[in-house]
Amino acid sequence: KSTVSREVRRNGTDGSYSAAEAQQLSRARRQAAAKRFIGPDTVFYVEVGLGWKWSPEQISAVCRRIGSPVSHEWIYQYVQTDKANGGELYRHLRQGKRRYRKGYGTKRSPIPGAVSIEQRPTVVDERGRLGDWEADLVLGKQGTGAIVTLAERRSRIYLTKKVFSKDAGEVSSAIISMLSGYKDVCHTITFDNGGEFSEHQAIAEALEAEMYFAHPYAPHERGLNENTNGLLRQFIPKGTDLRTVSEEDLERYQGALNSRPRKCLGFRQPSVV
């Protein structure tokens, strides 16, 4: 009964009810909502967010928080309209590309002293504390170096540092340098099975932390780092000559990622968690 009453109140014109008129009124309301005016300030916020390579969902959440609500559907439509008119806002959106599984030509040698992720404390899986990190390398064009990346599992803070090569000694020195200011919040680091992490014992000693290794060919076990490396690729595409990426560039990209609102954090930013 209550449902029928609401329908009559919404779509009745003179106290009577007509299904045809109701359908027409309902359609008119939908069209009006679709054409709801989005002010220039909100459009500006949307374009700034796109320039920062935020997703439409992230932009929508922040706009709602600052009192300029706009749906992520509207943002997608705005980007598509801009593209149809020759604009390039669409280039700021993360492109859906095939993800390639890492492959290696030869079987990897076991890393001496490696401790399996199976022995990692459950508090790490639960993200129950700050200080549990995932590590990886982002490679540039062959022979132009690499970027060591670290992601903290709870806050999603992301750290980066350029290295000249995948040499294990250089990589371990970089990790120690990157986390030297986080020793109080460095309990564990989880690596993949790359030989570049074979100096893990030196890292463990310097940082007084525990080191663990994921199973071979199981990037999902370091999913946060893998995903954030994908976001970094928005700024540094595959095949980039890393010699053309300055430390200032990398610091700016890192700052942009740490300022990006994350859905898993209630659209807060890692930098303020």
Short mmCIF file of N, CA and C in Angstrom, two decimals, residues 11-186:
data_model
loop_
_atom_site.label_atom_id
_atom_site.label_comp_id
_atom_site.label_asym_id
_atom_site.label_seq_id
_atom_site.Cartn_x
_atom_site.Cartn_y
_atom_site.Cartn_z
N ASN A 11 3.64 10.74 -9.19
CA ASN A 11 3.26 10.79 -10.60
C ASN A 11 1.79 11.12 -10.86
N GLY A 12 1.02 11.42 -9.82
CA GLY A 12 -0.36 11.86 -10.01
C GLY A 12 -0.37 13.34 -10.36
N THR A 13 -1.23 13.76 -11.27
CA THR A 13 -1.23 15.17 -11.70
C THR A 13 -2.33 15.99 -11.04
N ASP A 14 -3.50 15.40 -10.84
CA ASP A 14 -4.59 16.18 -10.25
C ASP A 14 -5.36 15.33 -9.24
N GLY A 15 -4.61 14.48 -8.57
CA GLY A 15 -5.26 13.59 -7.62
C GLY A 15 -5.60 12.26 -8.23
N SER A 16 -5.60 12.19 -9.56
CA SER A 16 -5.84 10.92 -10.24
C SER A 16 -4.50 10.34 -10.67
N TYR A 17 -4.51 9.14 -11.19
CA TYR A 17 -3.26 8.48 -11.58
C TYR A 17 -3.41 7.90 -12.97
N SER A 18 -2.43 8.19 -13.83
CA SER A 18 -2.41 7.64 -15.18
C SER A 18 -1.05 7.00 -15.41
N ALA A 19 -1.02 5.75 -15.79
CA ALA A 19 0.25 5.06 -16.03
C ALA A 19 1.05 5.75 -17.11
N ALA A 20 0.38 6.20 -18.19
CA ALA A 20 1.09 6.86 -19.29
C ALA A 20 1.71 8.17 -18.82
N GLU A 21 0.91 8.95 -18.07
CA GLU A 21 1.44 10.21 -17.57
C GLU A 21 2.56 9.97 -16.57
N ALA A 22 2.43 8.93 -15.76
CA ALA A 22 3.46 8.61 -14.78
C ALA A 22 4.77 8.30 -15.48
N GLN A 23 4.70 7.53 -16.55
CA GLN A 23 5.91 7.19 -17.29
C GLN A 23 6.55 8.44 -17.89
N GLN A 24 5.71 9.34 -18.40
CA GLN A 24 6.22 10.57 -19.00
C GLN A 24 6.90 11.45 -17.94
N LEU A 25 6.27 11.58 -16.77
CA LEU A 25 6.86 12.38 -15.70
C LEU A 25 8.17 11.77 -15.21
N SER A 26 8.20 10.46 -15.09
CA SER A 26 9.41 9.78 -14.65
C SER A 26 10.55 10.00 -15.63
N ARG A 27 10.23 9.91 -16.93
CA ARG A 27 11.25 10.13 -17.95
C ARG A 27 11.77 11.57 -17.89
N ALA A 28 10.87 12.52 -17.67
CA ALA A 28 11.27 13.93 -17.60
C ALA A 28 12.22 14.17 -16.43
N ARG A 29 11.92 13.51 -15.28
CA ARG A 29 12.80 13.68 -14.12
C ARG A 29 14.19 13.13 -14.40
N ARG A 30 14.25 11.98 -15.06
CA ARG A 30 15.55 11.38 -15.37
C ARG A 30 16.35 12.28 -16.30
N GLN A 31 15.66 12.82 -17.30
CA GLN A 31 16.35 13.70 -18.25
C GLN A 31 16.86 14.96 -17.56
N ALA A 32 16.05 15.49 -16.64
CA ALA A 32 16.47 16.69 -15.91
C ALA A 32 17.68 16.40 -15.05
N ALA A 33 17.67 15.22 -14.43
CA ALA A 33 18.81 14.85 -13.59
C ALA A 33 20.06 14.68 -14.43
N ALA A 34 19.89 14.09 -15.63
CA ALA A 34 21.05 13.87 -16.50
C ALA A 34 21.65 15.18 -16.97
N LYS A 35 20.79 16.20 -17.10
CA LYS A 35 21.26 17.49 -17.60
C LYS A 35 21.58 18.47 -16.47
N ARG A 36 21.61 17.95 -15.23
CA ARG A 36 21.86 18.83 -14.09
C ARG A 36 23.15 19.62 -14.30
N PHE A 37 23.09 20.88 -14.05
CA PHE A 37 24.22 21.77 -14.31
C PHE A 37 25.39 21.46 -13.38
N ILE A 38 26.55 21.30 -13.95
CA ILE A 38 27.79 21.14 -13.20
C ILE A 38 28.57 22.44 -13.35
N GLY A 39 28.78 23.13 -12.25
CA GLY A 39 29.40 24.45 -12.30
C GLY A 39 30.85 24.43 -12.73
N PRO A 40 31.37 25.60 -13.14
CA PRO A 40 32.75 25.69 -13.62
C PRO A 40 33.78 25.32 -12.56
N ASP A 41 33.49 25.61 -11.29
CA ASP A 41 34.44 25.23 -10.24
C ASP A 41 34.58 23.72 -10.16
N THR A 42 33.44 23.02 -10.24
CA THR A 42 33.48 21.56 -10.18
C THR A 42 34.21 21.00 -11.40
N VAL A 43 33.95 21.56 -12.57
CA VAL A 43 34.66 21.12 -13.78
C VAL A 43 36.16 21.33 -13.62
N PHE A 44 36.53 22.45 -13.01
CA PHE A 44 37.95 22.73 -12.77
C PHE A 44 38.55 21.66 -11.86
N TYR A 45 37.84 21.32 -10.77
CA TYR A 45 38.33 20.28 -9.86
C TYR A 45 38.47 18.95 -10.58
N VAL A 46 37.53 18.64 -11.45
CA VAL A 46 37.58 17.39 -12.20
C VAL A 46 38.82 17.36 -13.09
N GLU A 47 39.08 18.45 -13.80
CA GLU A 47 40.23 18.48 -14.71
C GLU A 47 41.55 18.45 -13.94
N VAL A 48 41.59 19.10 -12.79
CA VAL A 48 42.80 19.03 -11.96
C VAL A 48 43.03 17.59 -11.50
N GLY A 49 41.97 16.94 -11.03
CA GLY A 49 42.10 15.55 -10.60
C GLY A 49 42.56 14.64 -11.72
N LEU A 50 42.02 14.85 -12.91
CA LEU A 50 42.46 14.05 -14.06
C LEU A 50 43.93 14.31 -14.36
N GLY A 51 44.34 15.58 -14.23
CA GLY A 51 45.74 15.91 -14.46
C GLY A 51 46.67 15.23 -13.47
N TRP A 52 46.16 14.98 -12.28
CA TRP A 52 46.92 14.24 -11.27
C TRP A 52 46.81 12.74 -11.46
N LYS A 53 46.09 12.34 -12.50
CA LYS A 53 45.90 10.93 -12.86
C LYS A 53 45.07 10.18 -11.82
N TRP A 54 44.17 10.89 -11.15
CA TRP A 54 43.21 10.23 -10.28
C TRP A 54 42.13 9.59 -11.13
N SER A 55 41.52 8.54 -10.61
CA SER A 55 40.41 7.91 -11.31
C SER A 55 39.14 8.74 -11.12
N PRO A 56 38.16 8.62 -12.02
CA PRO A 56 36.89 9.33 -11.83
C PRO A 56 36.24 9.04 -10.48
N GLU A 57 36.36 7.81 -10.00
CA GLU A 57 35.78 7.48 -8.69
C GLU A 57 36.48 8.24 -7.58
N GLN A 58 37.80 8.36 -7.65
CA GLN A 58 38.55 9.12 -6.65
C GLN A 58 38.18 10.60 -6.71
N ILE A 59 38.08 11.13 -7.92
CA ILE A 59 37.72 12.55 -8.08
C ILE A 59 36.33 12.80 -7.52
N SER A 60 35.39 11.92 -7.83
CA SER A 60 34.02 12.07 -7.35
C SER A 60 33.96 12.09 -5.83
N ALA A 61 34.71 11.19 -5.20
CA ALA A 61 34.69 11.11 -3.73
C ALA A 61 35.23 12.39 -3.10
N VAL A 62 36.32 12.93 -3.66
CA VAL A 62 36.92 14.14 -3.10
C VAL A 62 36.02 15.35 -3.37
N CYS A 63 35.45 15.43 -4.57
CA CYS A 63 34.54 16.54 -4.87
C CYS A 63 33.33 16.54 -3.93
N ARG A 64 32.83 15.38 -3.64
CA ARG A 64 31.70 15.29 -2.71
C ARG A 64 32.11 15.78 -1.32
N ARG A 65 33.33 15.45 -0.94
CA ARG A 65 33.82 15.85 0.39
C ARG A 65 33.98 17.36 0.50
N ILE A 66 34.34 18.03 -0.60
CA ILE A 66 34.57 19.48 -0.54
C ILE A 66 33.33 20.27 -0.95
N GLY A 67 32.20 19.58 -1.11
CA GLY A 67 30.96 20.28 -1.38
C GLY A 67 30.68 20.58 -2.83
N SER A 68 31.34 19.86 -3.74
CA SER A 68 31.09 20.02 -5.18
C SER A 68 30.77 18.66 -5.78
N PRO A 69 29.64 18.07 -5.40
CA PRO A 69 29.35 16.70 -5.81
C PRO A 69 29.22 16.53 -7.32
N VAL A 70 29.81 15.46 -7.80
CA VAL A 70 29.70 15.08 -9.21
C VAL A 70 29.91 13.57 -9.26
N SER A 71 29.14 12.89 -10.07
CA SER A 71 29.24 11.43 -10.13
C SER A 71 30.42 11.01 -11.01
N HIS A 72 30.93 9.82 -10.73
CA HIS A 72 32.03 9.32 -11.56
C HIS A 72 31.53 9.01 -12.97
N GLU A 73 30.23 8.67 -13.09
CA GLU A 73 29.68 8.45 -14.42
C GLU A 73 29.73 9.73 -15.25
N TRP A 74 29.39 10.86 -14.61
CA TRP A 74 29.44 12.14 -15.32
C TRP A 74 30.86 12.44 -15.76
N ILE A 75 31.84 12.12 -14.92
CA ILE A 75 33.24 12.40 -15.26
C ILE A 75 33.67 11.56 -16.47
N TYR A 76 33.31 10.28 -16.47
CA TYR A 76 33.63 9.44 -17.63
C TYR A 76 33.00 10.01 -18.89
N GLN A 77 31.74 10.44 -18.80
CA GLN A 77 31.06 11.00 -19.96
C GLN A 77 31.73 12.29 -20.41
N TYR A 78 32.15 13.10 -19.46
CA TYR A 78 32.84 14.36 -19.77
C TYR A 78 34.14 14.08 -20.52
N VAL A 79 34.88 13.07 -20.07
CA VAL A 79 36.14 12.70 -20.72
C VAL A 79 35.87 12.20 -22.14
N GLN A 80 34.84 11.38 -22.31
CA GLN A 80 34.53 10.85 -23.64
C GLN A 80 34.08 11.96 -24.59
N THR A 81 33.30 12.92 -24.07
CA THR A 81 32.89 14.05 -24.90
C THR A 81 34.09 14.88 -25.31
N ASP A 82 34.99 15.10 -24.36
CA ASP A 82 36.21 15.85 -24.65
C ASP A 82 37.04 15.14 -25.73
N LYS A 83 37.13 13.81 -25.62
CA LYS A 83 37.89 13.04 -26.62
C LYS A 83 37.25 13.16 -28.00
N ALA A 84 35.92 13.07 -28.04
CA ALA A 84 35.21 13.18 -29.32
C ALA A 84 35.42 14.54 -29.96
N ASN A 85 35.68 15.55 -29.14
CA ASN A 85 35.92 16.90 -29.65
C ASN A 85 37.40 17.19 -29.88
N GLY A 86 38.23 16.14 -29.81
CA GLY A 86 39.66 16.31 -30.08
C GLY A 86 40.51 16.56 -28.85
N GLY A 87 39.90 16.51 -27.67
CA GLY A 87 40.65 16.73 -26.43
C GLY A 87 41.47 15.52 -26.03
N GLU A 88 42.30 15.68 -25.01
CA GLU A 88 43.20 14.61 -24.60
C GLU A 88 43.09 14.27 -23.12
N LEU A 89 41.97 14.63 -22.50
CA LEU A 89 41.80 14.28 -21.09
C LEU A 89 41.84 12.77 -20.88
N TYR A 90 41.39 12.02 -21.88
CA TYR A 90 41.35 10.56 -21.75
C TYR A 90 42.73 9.97 -21.51
N ARG A 91 43.77 10.67 -21.93
CA ARG A 91 45.13 10.16 -21.76
C ARG A 91 45.53 10.08 -20.29
N HIS A 92 44.82 10.82 -19.43
CA HIS A 92 45.14 10.79 -18.01
C HIS A 92 44.55 9.57 -17.30
N LEU A 93 43.59 8.91 -17.95
CA LEU A 93 42.97 7.74 -17.33
C LEU A 93 43.88 6.53 -17.48
N ARG A 94 43.86 5.70 -16.46
CA ARG A 94 44.65 4.48 -16.53
C ARG A 94 44.08 3.59 -17.62
N GLN A 95 44.94 3.19 -18.54
CA GLN A 95 44.48 2.39 -19.68
C GLN A 95 44.49 0.92 -19.31
N GLY A 96 43.41 0.24 -19.66
CA GLY A 96 43.35 -1.19 -19.40
C GLY A 96 44.21 -1.95 -20.40
N LYS A 97 45.31 -2.47 -19.93
CA LYS A 97 46.21 -3.22 -20.81
C LYS A 97 46.41 -4.62 -20.26
N ARG A 98 46.79 -5.48 -21.16
CA ARG A 98 47.06 -6.85 -20.75
C ARG A 98 48.24 -6.86 -19.80
N ARG A 99 48.07 -7.58 -18.69
CA ARG A 99 49.15 -7.70 -17.73
C ARG A 99 49.92 -8.97 -18.02
N TYR A 100 51.19 -8.82 -18.22
CA TYR A 100 52.02 -9.97 -18.56
C TYR A 100 52.61 -10.58 -17.30
N ARG A 101 52.52 -11.88 -17.26
CA ARG A 101 53.14 -12.59 -16.16
C ARG A 101 54.64 -12.56 -16.35
N LYS A 102 55.35 -12.32 -15.26
CA LYS A 102 56.80 -12.29 -15.36
C LYS A 102 57.30 -13.67 -15.77
N GLY A 103 58.18 -13.69 -16.75
CA GLY A 103 58.77 -14.94 -17.17
C GLY A 103 60.28 -14.86 -17.16
N TYR A 104 60.92 -15.95 -17.02
CA TYR A 104 62.37 -15.97 -16.93
C TYR A 104 62.90 -17.11 -17.79
N GLY A 105 63.98 -16.83 -18.49
CA GLY A 105 64.51 -17.80 -19.43
C GLY A 105 65.09 -19.03 -18.78
N THR A 106 65.62 -18.86 -17.59
CA THR A 106 66.22 -19.98 -16.89
C THR A 106 65.63 -20.08 -15.50
N LYS A 107 65.70 -21.25 -14.94
CA LYS A 107 65.19 -21.46 -13.60
C LYS A 107 66.05 -20.68 -12.61
N ARG A 108 65.42 -20.01 -11.68
CA ARG A 108 66.15 -19.21 -10.72
C ARG A 108 66.84 -20.09 -9.70
N SER A 109 68.01 -19.64 -9.29
CA SER A 109 68.72 -20.34 -8.22
C SER A 109 68.10 -19.94 -6.89
N PRO A 110 68.01 -20.86 -5.96
CA PRO A 110 67.46 -20.51 -4.65
C PRO A 110 68.30 -19.41 -3.99
N ILE A 111 67.62 -18.51 -3.29
CA ILE A 111 68.31 -17.43 -2.59
C ILE A 111 68.74 -17.95 -1.22
N PRO A 112 70.02 -17.91 -0.91
CA PRO A 112 70.50 -18.43 0.38
C PRO A 112 69.81 -17.74 1.55
N GLY A 113 69.35 -18.53 2.50
CA GLY A 113 68.76 -17.99 3.72
C GLY A 113 67.37 -17.42 3.56
N ALA A 114 66.73 -17.62 2.40
CA ALA A 114 65.40 -17.04 2.18
C ALA A 114 64.37 -17.73 3.07
N VAL A 115 63.51 -16.93 3.70
CA VAL A 115 62.43 -17.44 4.55
C VAL A 115 61.11 -17.27 3.80
N SER A 116 60.35 -18.33 3.69
CA SER A 116 59.11 -18.32 2.91
C SER A 116 58.05 -17.41 3.53
N ILE A 117 57.23 -16.84 2.67
CA ILE A 117 56.10 -16.03 3.11
C ILE A 117 55.14 -16.84 3.99
N GLU A 118 55.20 -18.16 3.87
CA GLU A 118 54.34 -19.00 4.69
C GLU A 118 54.65 -18.86 6.17
N GLN A 119 55.85 -18.39 6.49
CA GLN A 119 56.24 -18.21 7.89
C GLN A 119 56.05 -16.77 8.36
N ARG A 120 55.51 -15.94 7.52
CA ARG A 120 55.30 -14.54 7.88
C ARG A 120 54.16 -14.44 8.90
N PRO A 121 54.29 -13.56 9.92
CA PRO A 121 53.24 -13.43 10.93
C PRO A 121 51.89 -13.06 10.32
N THR A 122 50.82 -13.57 10.90
CA THR A 122 49.48 -13.30 10.37
C THR A 122 49.11 -11.83 10.47
N VAL A 123 49.71 -11.09 11.40
CA VAL A 123 49.39 -9.67 11.54
C VAL A 123 49.73 -8.92 10.25
N VAL A 124 50.69 -9.44 9.48
CA VAL A 124 51.05 -8.80 8.22
C VAL A 124 49.91 -8.97 7.21
N ASP A 125 49.37 -10.18 7.13
CA ASP A 125 48.24 -10.42 6.22
C ASP A 125 47.04 -9.57 6.59
N GLU A 126 46.86 -9.35 7.88
CA GLU A 126 45.69 -8.60 8.37
C GLU A 126 45.87 -7.09 8.29
N ARG A 127 47.06 -6.64 7.90
CA ARG A 127 47.38 -5.20 7.88
C ARG A 127 47.06 -4.57 9.24
N GLY A 128 47.43 -5.30 10.29
CA GLY A 128 47.07 -4.87 11.64
C GLY A 128 48.02 -3.88 12.27
N ARG A 129 49.06 -3.48 11.56
CA ARG A 129 50.03 -2.53 12.11
C ARG A 129 50.75 -1.84 10.98
N LEU A 130 51.40 -0.74 11.31
CA LEU A 130 52.28 -0.07 10.36
C LEU A 130 53.65 -0.74 10.39
N GLY A 131 54.30 -0.79 9.24
CA GLY A 131 55.68 -1.26 9.23
C GLY A 131 55.93 -2.54 8.49
N ASP A 132 54.96 -3.00 7.71
CA ASP A 132 55.16 -4.21 6.91
C ASP A 132 55.19 -3.79 5.43
N TRP A 133 56.31 -4.03 4.79
CA TRP A 133 56.58 -3.49 3.46
C TRP A 133 56.65 -4.59 2.41
N GLU A 134 56.39 -4.21 1.17
CA GLU A 134 56.58 -5.07 0.01
C GLU A 134 57.58 -4.37 -0.92
N ALA A 135 58.50 -5.14 -1.48
CA ALA A 135 59.57 -4.57 -2.30
C ALA A 135 59.55 -5.14 -3.72
N ASP A 136 60.03 -4.33 -4.65
CA ASP A 136 60.11 -4.78 -6.04
C ASP A 136 61.02 -3.83 -6.81
N LEU A 137 61.26 -4.18 -8.07
CA LEU A 137 62.00 -3.31 -8.99
C LEU A 137 61.10 -2.96 -10.17
N VAL A 138 61.17 -1.72 -10.61
CA VAL A 138 60.56 -1.29 -11.87
C VAL A 138 61.70 -1.07 -12.84
N LEU A 139 61.68 -1.78 -13.95
CA LEU A 139 62.78 -1.72 -14.90
C LEU A 139 62.53 -0.70 -15.98
N GLY A 140 63.59 -0.07 -16.43
CA GLY A 140 63.51 0.83 -17.56
C GLY A 140 64.00 0.14 -18.81
N LYS A 141 64.24 0.92 -19.84
CA LYS A 141 64.83 0.39 -21.07
C LYS A 141 66.12 -0.32 -20.72
N GLN A 142 66.38 -1.43 -21.39
CA GLN A 142 67.53 -2.26 -21.04
C GLN A 142 68.81 -1.44 -20.95
N GLY A 143 69.50 -1.62 -19.83
CA GLY A 143 70.77 -0.95 -19.64
C GLY A 143 70.68 0.47 -19.10
N THR A 144 69.46 0.92 -18.76
CA THR A 144 69.31 2.31 -18.28
C THR A 144 68.96 2.37 -16.80
N GLY A 145 69.07 1.23 -16.11
CA GLY A 145 68.85 1.24 -14.67
C GLY A 145 67.49 0.70 -14.28
N ALA A 146 67.16 0.93 -13.02
CA ALA A 146 65.90 0.43 -12.46
C ALA A 146 65.47 1.36 -11.32
N ILE A 147 64.27 1.13 -10.84
CA ILE A 147 63.74 1.89 -9.70
C ILE A 147 63.34 0.89 -8.62
N VAL A 148 63.94 1.03 -7.45
CA VAL A 148 63.54 0.21 -6.31
C VAL A 148 62.26 0.81 -5.74
N THR A 149 61.26 -0.02 -5.51
CA THR A 149 59.99 0.47 -4.96
C THR A 149 59.64 -0.28 -3.68
N LEU A 150 59.08 0.44 -2.73
CA LEU A 150 58.63 -0.13 -1.47
C LEU A 150 57.23 0.38 -1.17
N ALA A 151 56.33 -0.50 -0.77
CA ALA A 151 54.96 -0.12 -0.43
C ALA A 151 54.63 -0.64 0.96
N GLU A 152 54.12 0.25 1.82
CA GLU A 152 53.75 -0.14 3.18
C GLU A 152 52.31 -0.62 3.18
N ARG A 153 52.08 -1.81 3.71
CA ARG A 153 50.81 -2.50 3.49
C ARG A 153 49.61 -1.81 4.12
N ARG A 154 49.76 -1.21 5.27
CA ARG A 154 48.59 -0.61 5.93
C ARG A 154 48.29 0.80 5.42
N SER A 155 49.30 1.66 5.40
CA SER A 155 49.08 3.06 5.00
C SER A 155 49.07 3.25 3.50
N ARG A 156 49.66 2.29 2.76
CA ARG A 156 49.84 2.36 1.30
C ARG A 156 50.90 3.40 0.89
N ILE A 157 51.70 3.85 1.85
CA ILE A 157 52.81 4.75 1.50
C ILE A 157 53.73 4.03 0.52
N TYR A 158 54.24 4.79 -0.43
CA TYR A 158 55.03 4.24 -1.54
C TYR A 158 56.33 5.02 -1.65
N LEU A 159 57.45 4.30 -1.65
CA LEU A 159 58.77 4.92 -1.74
C LEU A 159 59.47 4.44 -3.00
N THR A 160 60.29 5.31 -3.58
CA THR A 160 61.00 4.97 -4.81
C THR A 160 62.44 5.49 -4.76
N LYS A 161 63.32 4.79 -5.46
CA LYS A 161 64.71 5.24 -5.56
C LYS A 161 65.35 4.63 -6.79
N LYS A 162 66.02 5.45 -7.57
CA LYS A 162 66.71 4.96 -8.77
C LYS A 162 68.00 4.25 -8.40
N VAL A 163 68.30 3.19 -9.14
CA VAL A 163 69.58 2.50 -9.04
C VAL A 163 70.12 2.31 -10.45
N PHE A 164 71.43 2.16 -10.56
CA PHE A 164 72.04 2.04 -11.88
C PHE A 164 71.85 0.65 -12.48
N SER A 165 71.67 -0.35 -11.61
CA SER A 165 71.56 -1.72 -12.11
C SER A 165 70.77 -2.57 -11.12
N LYS A 166 70.59 -3.85 -11.47
CA LYS A 166 69.91 -4.79 -10.59
C LYS A 166 70.89 -5.49 -9.64
N ASP A 167 72.09 -4.98 -9.55
CA ASP A 167 73.09 -5.58 -8.66
C ASP A 167 72.55 -5.66 -7.23
N ALA A 168 72.67 -6.84 -6.62
CA ALA A 168 72.08 -7.07 -5.30
C ALA A 168 72.65 -6.13 -4.25
N GLY A 169 73.94 -5.84 -4.34
CA GLY A 169 74.55 -4.93 -3.37
C GLY A 169 73.99 -3.52 -3.50
N GLU A 170 73.82 -3.06 -4.73
CA GLU A 170 73.27 -1.72 -4.94
C GLU A 170 71.81 -1.65 -4.51
N VAL A 171 71.06 -2.70 -4.80
CA VAL A 171 69.64 -2.73 -4.42
C VAL A 171 69.49 -2.75 -2.90
N SER A 172 70.30 -3.56 -2.23
CA SER A 172 70.19 -3.63 -0.77
C SER A 172 70.57 -2.30 -0.13
N SER A 173 71.60 -1.63 -0.67
CA SER A 173 71.99 -0.31 -0.14
C SER A 173 70.86 0.69 -0.33
N ALA A 174 70.18 0.61 -1.47
CA ALA A 174 69.07 1.53 -1.73
C ALA A 174 67.94 1.31 -0.74
N ILE A 175 67.60 0.05 -0.48
CA ILE A 175 66.50 -0.25 0.45
C ILE A 175 66.84 0.23 1.86
N ILE A 176 68.07 0.01 2.28
CA ILE A 176 68.49 0.47 3.61
C ILE A 176 68.39 1.98 3.70
N SER A 177 68.82 2.66 2.65
CA SER A 177 68.74 4.12 2.62
C SER A 177 67.29 4.60 2.65
N MET A 178 66.43 3.95 1.88
CA MET A 178 65.03 4.36 1.79
C MET A 178 64.29 4.20 3.12
N LEU A 179 64.65 3.15 3.87
CA LEU A 179 63.92 2.86 5.11
C LEU A 179 64.65 3.30 6.37
N SER A 180 65.79 3.93 6.21
CA SER A 180 66.55 4.35 7.39
C SER A 180 65.76 5.32 8.26
N GLY A 181 64.90 6.11 7.64
CA GLY A 181 64.06 7.04 8.39
C GLY A 181 62.78 6.42 8.90
N TYR A 182 62.58 5.12 8.61
CA TYR A 182 61.36 4.43 9.02
C TYR A 182 61.67 3.22 9.91
N LYS A 183 62.83 3.22 10.56
CA LYS A 183 63.24 2.04 11.32
C LYS A 183 62.23 1.68 12.41
N ASP A 184 61.57 2.70 12.97
CA ASP A 184 60.58 2.42 14.01
C ASP A 184 59.32 1.77 13.45
N VAL A 185 59.12 1.90 12.16
CA VAL A 185 57.95 1.28 11.51
C VAL A 185 58.42 0.41 10.35
N CYS A 186 59.38 -0.44 10.65
CA CYS A 186 59.85 -1.42 9.67
C CYS A 186 60.01 -2.75 10.38
#
